[in-house]
PDB file of C-alpha atoms and ligand atoms in Angstrom:
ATOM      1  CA  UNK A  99     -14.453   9.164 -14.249  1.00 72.00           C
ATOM      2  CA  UNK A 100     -10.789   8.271 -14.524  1.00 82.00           C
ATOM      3  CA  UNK A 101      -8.849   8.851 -11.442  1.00 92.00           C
ATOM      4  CA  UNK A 102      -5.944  11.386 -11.330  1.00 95.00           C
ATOM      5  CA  UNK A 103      -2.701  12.462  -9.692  1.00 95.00           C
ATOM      6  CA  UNK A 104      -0.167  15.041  -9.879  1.00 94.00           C
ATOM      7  CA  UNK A 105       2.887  14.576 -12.100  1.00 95.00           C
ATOM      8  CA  UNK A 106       4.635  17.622 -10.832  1.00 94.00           C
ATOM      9  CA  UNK A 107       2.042  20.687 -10.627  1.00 96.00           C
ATOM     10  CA  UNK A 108      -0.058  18.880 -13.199  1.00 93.00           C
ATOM     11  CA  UNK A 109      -2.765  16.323 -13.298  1.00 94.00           C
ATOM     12  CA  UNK A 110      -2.764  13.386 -15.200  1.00 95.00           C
ATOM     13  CA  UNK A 111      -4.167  10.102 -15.028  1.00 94.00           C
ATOM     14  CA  UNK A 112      -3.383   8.040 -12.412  1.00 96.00           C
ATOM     15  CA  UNK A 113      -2.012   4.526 -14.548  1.00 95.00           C
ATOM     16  CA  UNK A 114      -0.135   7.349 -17.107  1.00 94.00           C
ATOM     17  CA  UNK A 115       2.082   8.785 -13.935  1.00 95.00           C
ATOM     18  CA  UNK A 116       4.611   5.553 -13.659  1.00 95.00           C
ATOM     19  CA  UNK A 117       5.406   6.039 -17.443  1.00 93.00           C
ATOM     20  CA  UNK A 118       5.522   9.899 -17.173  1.00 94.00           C
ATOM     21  CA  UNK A 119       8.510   9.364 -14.625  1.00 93.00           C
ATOM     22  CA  UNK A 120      10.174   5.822 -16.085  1.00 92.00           C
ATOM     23  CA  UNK A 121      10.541   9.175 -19.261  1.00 93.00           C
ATOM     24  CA  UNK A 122      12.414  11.431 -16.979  1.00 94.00           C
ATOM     25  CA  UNK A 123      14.814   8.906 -15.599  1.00 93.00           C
ATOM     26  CA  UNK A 124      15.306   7.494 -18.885  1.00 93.00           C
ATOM     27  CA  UNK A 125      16.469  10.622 -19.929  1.00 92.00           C
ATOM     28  CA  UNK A 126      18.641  11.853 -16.707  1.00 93.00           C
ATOM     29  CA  UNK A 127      20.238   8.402 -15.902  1.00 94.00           C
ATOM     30  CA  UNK A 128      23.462   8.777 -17.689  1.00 92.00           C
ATOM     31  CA  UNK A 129      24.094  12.474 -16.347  1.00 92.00           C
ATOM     32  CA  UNK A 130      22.233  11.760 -12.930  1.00 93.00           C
ATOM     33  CA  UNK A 131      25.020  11.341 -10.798  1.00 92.00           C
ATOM     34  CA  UNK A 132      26.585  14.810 -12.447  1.00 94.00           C
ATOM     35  CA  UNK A 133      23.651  16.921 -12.198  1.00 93.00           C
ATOM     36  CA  UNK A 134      23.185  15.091  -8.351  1.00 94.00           C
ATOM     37  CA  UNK A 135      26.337  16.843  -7.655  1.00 95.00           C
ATOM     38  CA  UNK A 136      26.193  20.060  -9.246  1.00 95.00           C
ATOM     39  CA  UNK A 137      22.461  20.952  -8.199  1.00 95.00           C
ATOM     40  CA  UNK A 138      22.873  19.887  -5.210  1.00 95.00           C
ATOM     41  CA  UNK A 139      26.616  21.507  -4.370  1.00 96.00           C
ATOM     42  CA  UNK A 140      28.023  17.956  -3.708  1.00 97.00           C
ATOM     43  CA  UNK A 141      25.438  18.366  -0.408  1.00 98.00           C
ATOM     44  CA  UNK A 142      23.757  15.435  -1.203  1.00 98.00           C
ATOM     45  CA  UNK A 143      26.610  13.121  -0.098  1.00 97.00           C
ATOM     46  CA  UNK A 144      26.122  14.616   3.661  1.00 98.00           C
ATOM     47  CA  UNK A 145      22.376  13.718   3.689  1.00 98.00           C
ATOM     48  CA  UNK A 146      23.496   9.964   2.407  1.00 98.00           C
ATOM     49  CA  UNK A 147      26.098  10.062   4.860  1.00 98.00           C
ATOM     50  CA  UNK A 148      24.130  11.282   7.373  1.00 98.00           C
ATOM     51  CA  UNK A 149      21.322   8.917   6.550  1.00 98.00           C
ATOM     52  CA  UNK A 150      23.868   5.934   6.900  1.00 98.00           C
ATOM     53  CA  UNK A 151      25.866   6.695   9.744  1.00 97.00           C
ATOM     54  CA  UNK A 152      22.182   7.184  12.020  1.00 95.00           C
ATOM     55  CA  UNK A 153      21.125   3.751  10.584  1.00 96.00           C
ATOM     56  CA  UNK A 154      21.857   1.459  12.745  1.00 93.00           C
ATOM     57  CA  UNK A 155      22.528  -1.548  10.140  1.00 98.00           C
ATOM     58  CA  UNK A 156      25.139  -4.036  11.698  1.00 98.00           C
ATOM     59  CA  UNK A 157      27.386  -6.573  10.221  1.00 98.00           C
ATOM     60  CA  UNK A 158      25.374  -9.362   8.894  1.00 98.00           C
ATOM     61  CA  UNK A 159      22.025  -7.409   8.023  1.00 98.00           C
ATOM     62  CA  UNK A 160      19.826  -7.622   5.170  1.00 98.00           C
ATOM     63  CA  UNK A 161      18.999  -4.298   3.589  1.00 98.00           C
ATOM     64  CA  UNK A 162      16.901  -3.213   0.772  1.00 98.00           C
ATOM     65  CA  UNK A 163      17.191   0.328  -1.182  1.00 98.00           C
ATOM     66  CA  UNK A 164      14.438   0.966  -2.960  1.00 98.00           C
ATOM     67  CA  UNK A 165      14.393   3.431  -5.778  1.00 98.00           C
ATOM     68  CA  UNK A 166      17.806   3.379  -5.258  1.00 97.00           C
ATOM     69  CA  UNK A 167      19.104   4.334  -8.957  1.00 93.00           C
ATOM     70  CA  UNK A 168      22.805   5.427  -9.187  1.00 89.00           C
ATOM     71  CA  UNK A 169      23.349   3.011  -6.253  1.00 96.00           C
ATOM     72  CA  UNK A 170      25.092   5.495  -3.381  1.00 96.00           C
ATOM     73  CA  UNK A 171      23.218   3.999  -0.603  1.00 98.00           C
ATOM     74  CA  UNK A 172      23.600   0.428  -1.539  1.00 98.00           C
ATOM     75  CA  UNK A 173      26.968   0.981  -1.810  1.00 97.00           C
ATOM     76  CA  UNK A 174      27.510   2.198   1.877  1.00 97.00           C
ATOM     77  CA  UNK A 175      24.914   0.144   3.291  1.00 98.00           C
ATOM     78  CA  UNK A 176      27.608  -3.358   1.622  1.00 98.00           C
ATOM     79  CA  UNK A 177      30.214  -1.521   3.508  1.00 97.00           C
ATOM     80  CA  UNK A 178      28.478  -1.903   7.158  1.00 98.00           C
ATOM     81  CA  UNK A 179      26.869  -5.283   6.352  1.00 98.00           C
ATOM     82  CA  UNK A 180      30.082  -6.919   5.450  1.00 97.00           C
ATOM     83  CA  UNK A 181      30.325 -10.120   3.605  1.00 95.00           C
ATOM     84  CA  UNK A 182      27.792 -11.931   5.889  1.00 97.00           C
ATOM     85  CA  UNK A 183      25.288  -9.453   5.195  1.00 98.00           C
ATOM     86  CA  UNK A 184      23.174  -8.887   1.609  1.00 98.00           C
ATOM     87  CA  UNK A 185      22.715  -5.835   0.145  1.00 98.00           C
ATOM     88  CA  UNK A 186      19.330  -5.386  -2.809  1.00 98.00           C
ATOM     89  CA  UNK A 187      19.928  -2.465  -5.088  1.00 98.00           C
ATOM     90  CA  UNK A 188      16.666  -2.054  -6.612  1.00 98.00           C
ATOM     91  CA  UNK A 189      14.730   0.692  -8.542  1.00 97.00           C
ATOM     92  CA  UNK A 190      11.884   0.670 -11.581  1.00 97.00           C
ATOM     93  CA  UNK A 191      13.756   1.840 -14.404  1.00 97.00           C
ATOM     94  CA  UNK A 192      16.404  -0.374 -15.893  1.00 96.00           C
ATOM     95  CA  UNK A 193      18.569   2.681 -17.301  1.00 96.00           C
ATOM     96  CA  UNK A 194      19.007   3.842 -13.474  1.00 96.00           C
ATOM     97  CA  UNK A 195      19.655   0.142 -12.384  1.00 96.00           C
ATOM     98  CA  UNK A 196      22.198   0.399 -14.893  1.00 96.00           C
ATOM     99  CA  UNK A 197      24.155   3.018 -14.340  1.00 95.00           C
ATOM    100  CA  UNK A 198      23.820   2.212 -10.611  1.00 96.00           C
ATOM    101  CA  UNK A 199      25.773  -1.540 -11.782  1.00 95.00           C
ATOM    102  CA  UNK A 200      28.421   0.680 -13.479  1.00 95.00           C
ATOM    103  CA  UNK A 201      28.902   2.718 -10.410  1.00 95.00           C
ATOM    104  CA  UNK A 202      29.256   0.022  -8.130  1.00 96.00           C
ATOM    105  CA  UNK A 203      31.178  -1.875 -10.433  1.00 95.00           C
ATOM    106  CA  UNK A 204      33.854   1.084 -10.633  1.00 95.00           C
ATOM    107  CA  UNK A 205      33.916   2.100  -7.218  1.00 94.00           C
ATOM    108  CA  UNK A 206      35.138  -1.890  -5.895  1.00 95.00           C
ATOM    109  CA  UNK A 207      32.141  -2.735  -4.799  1.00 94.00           C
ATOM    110  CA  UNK A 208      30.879  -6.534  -5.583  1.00 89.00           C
ATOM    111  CA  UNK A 209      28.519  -8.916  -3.781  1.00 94.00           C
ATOM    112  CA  UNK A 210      25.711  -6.128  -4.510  1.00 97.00           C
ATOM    113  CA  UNK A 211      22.537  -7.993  -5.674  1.00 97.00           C
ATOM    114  CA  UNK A 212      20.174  -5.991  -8.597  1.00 97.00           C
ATOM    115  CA  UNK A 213      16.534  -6.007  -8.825  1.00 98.00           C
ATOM    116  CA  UNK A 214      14.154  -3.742 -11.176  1.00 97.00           C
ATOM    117  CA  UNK A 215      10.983  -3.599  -9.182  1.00 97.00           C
ATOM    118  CA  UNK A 216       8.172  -1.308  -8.369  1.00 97.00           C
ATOM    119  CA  UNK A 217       8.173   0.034  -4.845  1.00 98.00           C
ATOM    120  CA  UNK A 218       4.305  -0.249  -4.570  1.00 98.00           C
ATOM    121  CA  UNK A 219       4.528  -4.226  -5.477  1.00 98.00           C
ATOM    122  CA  UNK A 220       7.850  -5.427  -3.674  1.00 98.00           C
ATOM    123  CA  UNK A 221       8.730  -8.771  -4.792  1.00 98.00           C
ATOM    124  CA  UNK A 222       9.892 -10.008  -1.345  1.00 98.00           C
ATOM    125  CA  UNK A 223       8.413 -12.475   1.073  1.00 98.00           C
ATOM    126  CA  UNK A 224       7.134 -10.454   4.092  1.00 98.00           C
ATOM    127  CA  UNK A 225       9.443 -10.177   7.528  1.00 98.00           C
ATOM    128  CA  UNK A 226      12.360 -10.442   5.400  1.00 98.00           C
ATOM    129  CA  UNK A 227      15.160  -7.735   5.628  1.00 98.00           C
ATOM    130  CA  UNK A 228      16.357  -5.394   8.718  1.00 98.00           C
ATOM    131  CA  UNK A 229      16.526  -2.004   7.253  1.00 98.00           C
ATOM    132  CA  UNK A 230      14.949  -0.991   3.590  1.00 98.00           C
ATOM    133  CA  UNK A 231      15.582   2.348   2.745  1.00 98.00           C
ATOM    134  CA  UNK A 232      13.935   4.780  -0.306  1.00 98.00           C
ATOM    135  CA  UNK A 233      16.318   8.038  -0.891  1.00 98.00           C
ATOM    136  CA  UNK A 234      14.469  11.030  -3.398  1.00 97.00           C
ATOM    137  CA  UNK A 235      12.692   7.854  -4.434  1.00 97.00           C
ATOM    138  CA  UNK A 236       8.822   8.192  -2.775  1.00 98.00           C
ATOM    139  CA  UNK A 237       7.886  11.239  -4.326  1.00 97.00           C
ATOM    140  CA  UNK A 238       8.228   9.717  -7.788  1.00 96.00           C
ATOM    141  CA  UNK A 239       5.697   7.183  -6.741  1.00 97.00           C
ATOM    142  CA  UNK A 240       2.463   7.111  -7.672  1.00 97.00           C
ATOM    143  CA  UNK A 241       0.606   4.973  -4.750  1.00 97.00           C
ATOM    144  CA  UNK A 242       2.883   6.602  -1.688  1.00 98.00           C
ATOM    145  CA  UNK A 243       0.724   4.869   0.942  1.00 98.00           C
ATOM    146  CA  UNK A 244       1.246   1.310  -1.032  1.00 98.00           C
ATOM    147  CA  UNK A 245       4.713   1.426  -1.256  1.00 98.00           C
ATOM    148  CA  UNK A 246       5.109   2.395   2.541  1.00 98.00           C
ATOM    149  CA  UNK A 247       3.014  -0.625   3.769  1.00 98.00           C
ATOM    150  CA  UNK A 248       5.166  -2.805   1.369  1.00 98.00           C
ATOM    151  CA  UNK A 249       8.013  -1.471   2.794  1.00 98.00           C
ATOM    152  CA  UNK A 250       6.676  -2.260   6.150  1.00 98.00           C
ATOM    153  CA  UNK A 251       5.305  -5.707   5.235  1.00 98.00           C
ATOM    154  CA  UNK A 252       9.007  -6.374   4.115  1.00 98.00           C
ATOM    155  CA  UNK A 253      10.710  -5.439   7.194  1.00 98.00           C
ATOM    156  CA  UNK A 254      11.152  -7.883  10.130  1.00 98.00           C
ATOM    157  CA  UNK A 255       9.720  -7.192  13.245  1.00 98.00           C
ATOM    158  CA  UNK A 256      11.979  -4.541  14.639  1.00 98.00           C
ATOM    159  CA  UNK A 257      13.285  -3.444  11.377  1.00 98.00           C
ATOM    160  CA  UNK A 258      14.035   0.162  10.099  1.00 98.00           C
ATOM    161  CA  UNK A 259      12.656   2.260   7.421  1.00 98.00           C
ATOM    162  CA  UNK A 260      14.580   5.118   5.954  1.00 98.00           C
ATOM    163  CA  UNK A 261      13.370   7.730   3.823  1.00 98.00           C
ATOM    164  CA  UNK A 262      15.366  10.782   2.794  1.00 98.00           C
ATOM    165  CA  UNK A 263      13.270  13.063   0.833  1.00 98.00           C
ATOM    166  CA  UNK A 264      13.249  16.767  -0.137  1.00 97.00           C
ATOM    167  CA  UNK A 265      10.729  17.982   2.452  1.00 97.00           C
ATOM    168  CA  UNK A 266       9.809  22.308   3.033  1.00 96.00           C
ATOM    169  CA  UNK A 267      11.486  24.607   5.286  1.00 96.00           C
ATOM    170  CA  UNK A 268       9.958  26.741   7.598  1.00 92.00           C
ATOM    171  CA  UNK A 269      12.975  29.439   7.003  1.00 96.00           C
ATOM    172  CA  UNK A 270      10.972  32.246   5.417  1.00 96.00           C
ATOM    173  CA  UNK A 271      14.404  33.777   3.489  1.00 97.00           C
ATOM    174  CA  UNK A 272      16.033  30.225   2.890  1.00 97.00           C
ATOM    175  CA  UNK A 273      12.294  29.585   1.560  1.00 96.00           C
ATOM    176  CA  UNK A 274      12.855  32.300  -0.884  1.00 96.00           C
ATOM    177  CA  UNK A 275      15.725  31.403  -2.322  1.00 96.00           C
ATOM    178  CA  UNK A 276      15.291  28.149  -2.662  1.00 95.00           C
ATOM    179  CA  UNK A 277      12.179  28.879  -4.715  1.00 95.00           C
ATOM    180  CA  UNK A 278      14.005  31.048  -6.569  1.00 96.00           C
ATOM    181  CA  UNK A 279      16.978  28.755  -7.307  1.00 96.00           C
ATOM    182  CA  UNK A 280      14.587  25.940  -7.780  1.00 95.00           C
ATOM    183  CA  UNK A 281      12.386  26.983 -10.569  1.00 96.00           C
ATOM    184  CA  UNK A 282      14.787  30.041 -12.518  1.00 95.00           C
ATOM    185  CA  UNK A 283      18.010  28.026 -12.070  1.00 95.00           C
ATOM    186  CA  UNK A 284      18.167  24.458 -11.972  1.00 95.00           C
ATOM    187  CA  UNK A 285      16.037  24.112 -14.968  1.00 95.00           C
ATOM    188  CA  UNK A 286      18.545  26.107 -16.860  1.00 95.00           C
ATOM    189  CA  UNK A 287      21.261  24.342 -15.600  1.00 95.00           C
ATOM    190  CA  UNK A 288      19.073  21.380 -16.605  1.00 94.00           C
ATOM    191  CA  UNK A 289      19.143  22.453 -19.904  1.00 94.00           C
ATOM    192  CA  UNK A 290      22.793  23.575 -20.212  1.00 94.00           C
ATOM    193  CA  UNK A 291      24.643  20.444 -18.742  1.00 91.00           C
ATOM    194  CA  UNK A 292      22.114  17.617 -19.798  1.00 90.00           C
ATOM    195  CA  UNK A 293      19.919  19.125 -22.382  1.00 91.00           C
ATOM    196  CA  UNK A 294      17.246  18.759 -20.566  1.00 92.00           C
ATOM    197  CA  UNK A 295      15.343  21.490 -18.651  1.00 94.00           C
ATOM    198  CA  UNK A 296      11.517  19.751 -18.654  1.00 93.00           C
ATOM    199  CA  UNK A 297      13.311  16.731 -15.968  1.00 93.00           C
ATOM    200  CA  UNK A 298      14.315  19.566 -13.746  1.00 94.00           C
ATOM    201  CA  UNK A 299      11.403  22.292 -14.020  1.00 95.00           C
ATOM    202  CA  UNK A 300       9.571  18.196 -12.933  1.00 94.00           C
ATOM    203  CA  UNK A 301      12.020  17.576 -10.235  1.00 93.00           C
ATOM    204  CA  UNK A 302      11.662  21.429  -8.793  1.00 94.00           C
ATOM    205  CA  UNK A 303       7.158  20.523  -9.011  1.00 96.00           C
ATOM    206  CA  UNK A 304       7.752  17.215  -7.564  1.00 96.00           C
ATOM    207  CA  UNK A 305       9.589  18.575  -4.405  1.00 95.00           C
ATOM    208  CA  UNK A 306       6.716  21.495  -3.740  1.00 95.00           C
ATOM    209  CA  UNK A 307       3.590  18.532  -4.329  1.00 94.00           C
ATOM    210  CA  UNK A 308       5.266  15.960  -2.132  1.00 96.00           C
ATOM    211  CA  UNK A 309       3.775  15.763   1.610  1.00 97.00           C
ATOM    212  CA  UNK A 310       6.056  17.875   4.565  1.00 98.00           C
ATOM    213  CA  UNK A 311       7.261  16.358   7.472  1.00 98.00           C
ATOM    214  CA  UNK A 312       4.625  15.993   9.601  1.00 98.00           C
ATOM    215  CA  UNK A 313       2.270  14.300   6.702  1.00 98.00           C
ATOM    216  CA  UNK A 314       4.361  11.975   6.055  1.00 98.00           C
ATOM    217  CA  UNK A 315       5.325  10.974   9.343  1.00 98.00           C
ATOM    218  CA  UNK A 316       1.908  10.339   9.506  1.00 98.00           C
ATOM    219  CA  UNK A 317       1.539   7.989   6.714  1.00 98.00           C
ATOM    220  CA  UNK A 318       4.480   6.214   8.439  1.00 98.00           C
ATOM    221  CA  UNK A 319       2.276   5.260  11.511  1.00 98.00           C
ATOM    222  CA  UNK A 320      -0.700   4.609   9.321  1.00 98.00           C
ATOM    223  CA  UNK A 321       1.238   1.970   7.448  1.00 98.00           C
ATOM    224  CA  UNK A 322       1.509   0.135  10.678  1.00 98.00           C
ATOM    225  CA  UNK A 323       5.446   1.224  12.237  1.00 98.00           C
ATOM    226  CA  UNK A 324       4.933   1.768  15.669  1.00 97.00           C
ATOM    227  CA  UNK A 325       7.276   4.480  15.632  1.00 97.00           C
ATOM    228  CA  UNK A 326       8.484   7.451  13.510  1.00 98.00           C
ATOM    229  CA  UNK A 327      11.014  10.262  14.088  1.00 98.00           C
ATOM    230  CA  UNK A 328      12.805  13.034  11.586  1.00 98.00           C
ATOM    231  CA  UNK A 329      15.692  14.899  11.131  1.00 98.00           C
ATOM    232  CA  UNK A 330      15.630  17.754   9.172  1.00 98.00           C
ATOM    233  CA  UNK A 331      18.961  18.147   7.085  1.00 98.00           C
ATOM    234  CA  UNK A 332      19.605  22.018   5.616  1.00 97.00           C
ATOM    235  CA  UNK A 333      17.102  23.691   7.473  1.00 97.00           C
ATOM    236  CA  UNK A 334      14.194  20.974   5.999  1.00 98.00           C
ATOM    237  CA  UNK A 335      15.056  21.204   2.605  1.00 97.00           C
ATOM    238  CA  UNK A 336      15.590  17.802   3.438  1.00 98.00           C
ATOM    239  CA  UNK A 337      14.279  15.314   5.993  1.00 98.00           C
ATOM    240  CA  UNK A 338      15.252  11.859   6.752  1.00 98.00           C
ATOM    241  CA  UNK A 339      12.570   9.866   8.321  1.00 98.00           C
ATOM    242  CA  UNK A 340      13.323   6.691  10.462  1.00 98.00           C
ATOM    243  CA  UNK A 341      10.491   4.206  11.062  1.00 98.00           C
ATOM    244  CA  UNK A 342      11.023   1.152  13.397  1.00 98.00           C
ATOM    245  CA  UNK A 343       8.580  -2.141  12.494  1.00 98.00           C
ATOM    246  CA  UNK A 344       7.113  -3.131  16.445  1.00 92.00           C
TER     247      UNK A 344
HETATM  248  N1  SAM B  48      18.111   6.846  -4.591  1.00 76.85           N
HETATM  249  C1  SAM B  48      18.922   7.430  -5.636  1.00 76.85           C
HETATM  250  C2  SAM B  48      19.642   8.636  -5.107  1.00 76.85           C
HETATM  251  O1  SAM B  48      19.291   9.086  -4.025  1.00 76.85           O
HETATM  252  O2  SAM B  48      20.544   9.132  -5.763  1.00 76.85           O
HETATM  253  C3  SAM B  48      18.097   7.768  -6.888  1.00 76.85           C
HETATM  254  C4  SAM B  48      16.987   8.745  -6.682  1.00 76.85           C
HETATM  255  S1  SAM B  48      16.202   9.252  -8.163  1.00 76.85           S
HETATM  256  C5  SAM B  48      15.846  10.921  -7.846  1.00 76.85           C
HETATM  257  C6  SAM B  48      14.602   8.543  -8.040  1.00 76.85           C
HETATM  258  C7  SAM B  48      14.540   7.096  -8.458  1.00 76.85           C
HETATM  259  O3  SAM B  48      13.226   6.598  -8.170  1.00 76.85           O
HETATM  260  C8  SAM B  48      14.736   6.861  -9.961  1.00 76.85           C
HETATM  261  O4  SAM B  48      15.828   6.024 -10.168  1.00 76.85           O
HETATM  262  C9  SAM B  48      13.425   6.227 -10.416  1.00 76.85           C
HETATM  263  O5  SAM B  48      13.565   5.302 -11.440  1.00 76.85           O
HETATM  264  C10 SAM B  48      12.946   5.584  -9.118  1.00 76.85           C
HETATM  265  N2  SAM B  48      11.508   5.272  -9.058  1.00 76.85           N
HETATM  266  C11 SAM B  48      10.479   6.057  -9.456  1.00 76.85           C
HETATM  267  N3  SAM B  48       9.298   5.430  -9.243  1.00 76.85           N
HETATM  268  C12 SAM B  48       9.597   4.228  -8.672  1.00 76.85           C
HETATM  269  C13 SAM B  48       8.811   3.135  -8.209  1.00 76.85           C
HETATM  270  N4  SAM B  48       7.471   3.148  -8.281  1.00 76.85           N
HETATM  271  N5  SAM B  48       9.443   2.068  -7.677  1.00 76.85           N
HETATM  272  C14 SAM B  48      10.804   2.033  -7.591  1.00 76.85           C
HETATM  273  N6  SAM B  48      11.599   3.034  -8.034  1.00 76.85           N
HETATM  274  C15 SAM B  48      11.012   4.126  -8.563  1.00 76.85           C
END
């Protein structure tokens, strides 16, 4: 019997999942950083902020952003790391990578290097970079578990994960209307600003299947991080979880 896995609130075949989402992103990359802003009210620049500012990356460090698409984290992480340090945009799906190039590109910021790769297969020697960080990227992936022990096999010792990540709120109201907002409204708006309301009726199903805090905190520690804390941003709509490589 073929194995399966959600894609949103349905099941499909495992190997068909990576080619179900490699659709959606290549049809939201050119309005992603738009529709970012509006669904979000601009709030997903705090949750990047906040993510970078409680980082701890230095001058000099080596970071990795995985999944990291329209490139707003690797663009903050080259501002900490300096000129001695190296910055790896990376993500799957050459239209994001793309558009993440342009961004950069526009916004002044060079020295940035690209890489199209598949979080669950990282194409890094082990022990090699200080921080890698996923943003709104795990839930996309099929193998979750994989790509956290790559990310951990890619760390050196010491080293810090970082994954931001829609997450659930215990707020019964703010539960509600999120809900309500997230399956009656951003679909439409989906529809109206980027002609595309099946991406964001996926991205509202993706959020409600992906593990809560306390799941994935464990799957942290399983992967082998000897430690794992999170911050919930926005009452847990959000939550940014640190791991630290002992
Ligand atoms: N990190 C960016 C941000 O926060 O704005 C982009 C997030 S976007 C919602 C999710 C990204 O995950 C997409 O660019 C998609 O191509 C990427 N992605 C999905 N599956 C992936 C995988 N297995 N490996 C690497 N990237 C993946």
């Amino acid at each position: 019997m073929k194995k399966t896995t959600h894609f949103g609130f349905k099941d499909v075949a495992t190997e068909d999942k990576q080619g179900m989402v490699r659709s959606i992103f290549d049809s939201v990359a050119s309005k992603y950083n738009l529709m970012n802003d509006v669904l979000s009210f601009g709030t997903h620049r705090l949750w990047k902020h906040y993510t970078i500012a409680t980082s701890n990356v230095k001058v000099g460090d080596k970071v990795l952003d995985i999944a990291g698409g329209t490139g707003d984290l690797a663009r903050a992480f080259k501002k900490k790391v300096g000129y001695s340090g190296q910055v790896v945009l990376s993500d799957i799906n050459a239209a994001m990578l793309s558009e993440g190039r342009k961004n950069l590109i526009n916004n002044g910021t060079t020295d940035v290097q690209f890489v199209q790769l598949n979080g669950e297969q990282i194409p890094f020697v082990s022990g090699s970079f200080d921080c890698v960080s996923i943003a709104f990227g795990l839930r996309n992936v099929t193998d979750k578990d994989q790509c956290i022990r790559e990310m951990y096999r890619i760390l050196k010792p010491g080293g810090c994960l970082l994954i931001l990540e829609f997450s659930k709120t215990d707020i019964v109201l703010l539960e509600k209307c999120y809900d309500f907002y997230s399956f009656n409204v951003m679909p439409q708006l989906g529809k109206i600003i980027a002609n595309d309301e099946d991406s964001y009726q996926y991205l509202a199903e993706s959020i409600r299947k992906h593990p809560n805090q306390e799941i994935l905190k464990q799957m942290v520690l399983d992967a082998g991080f000897g430690a794992c804390e999170y911050h919930n941003l926005s009452g847990g709509i959000v939550a940014l979880h640190k791991g630290i490589k002992i």
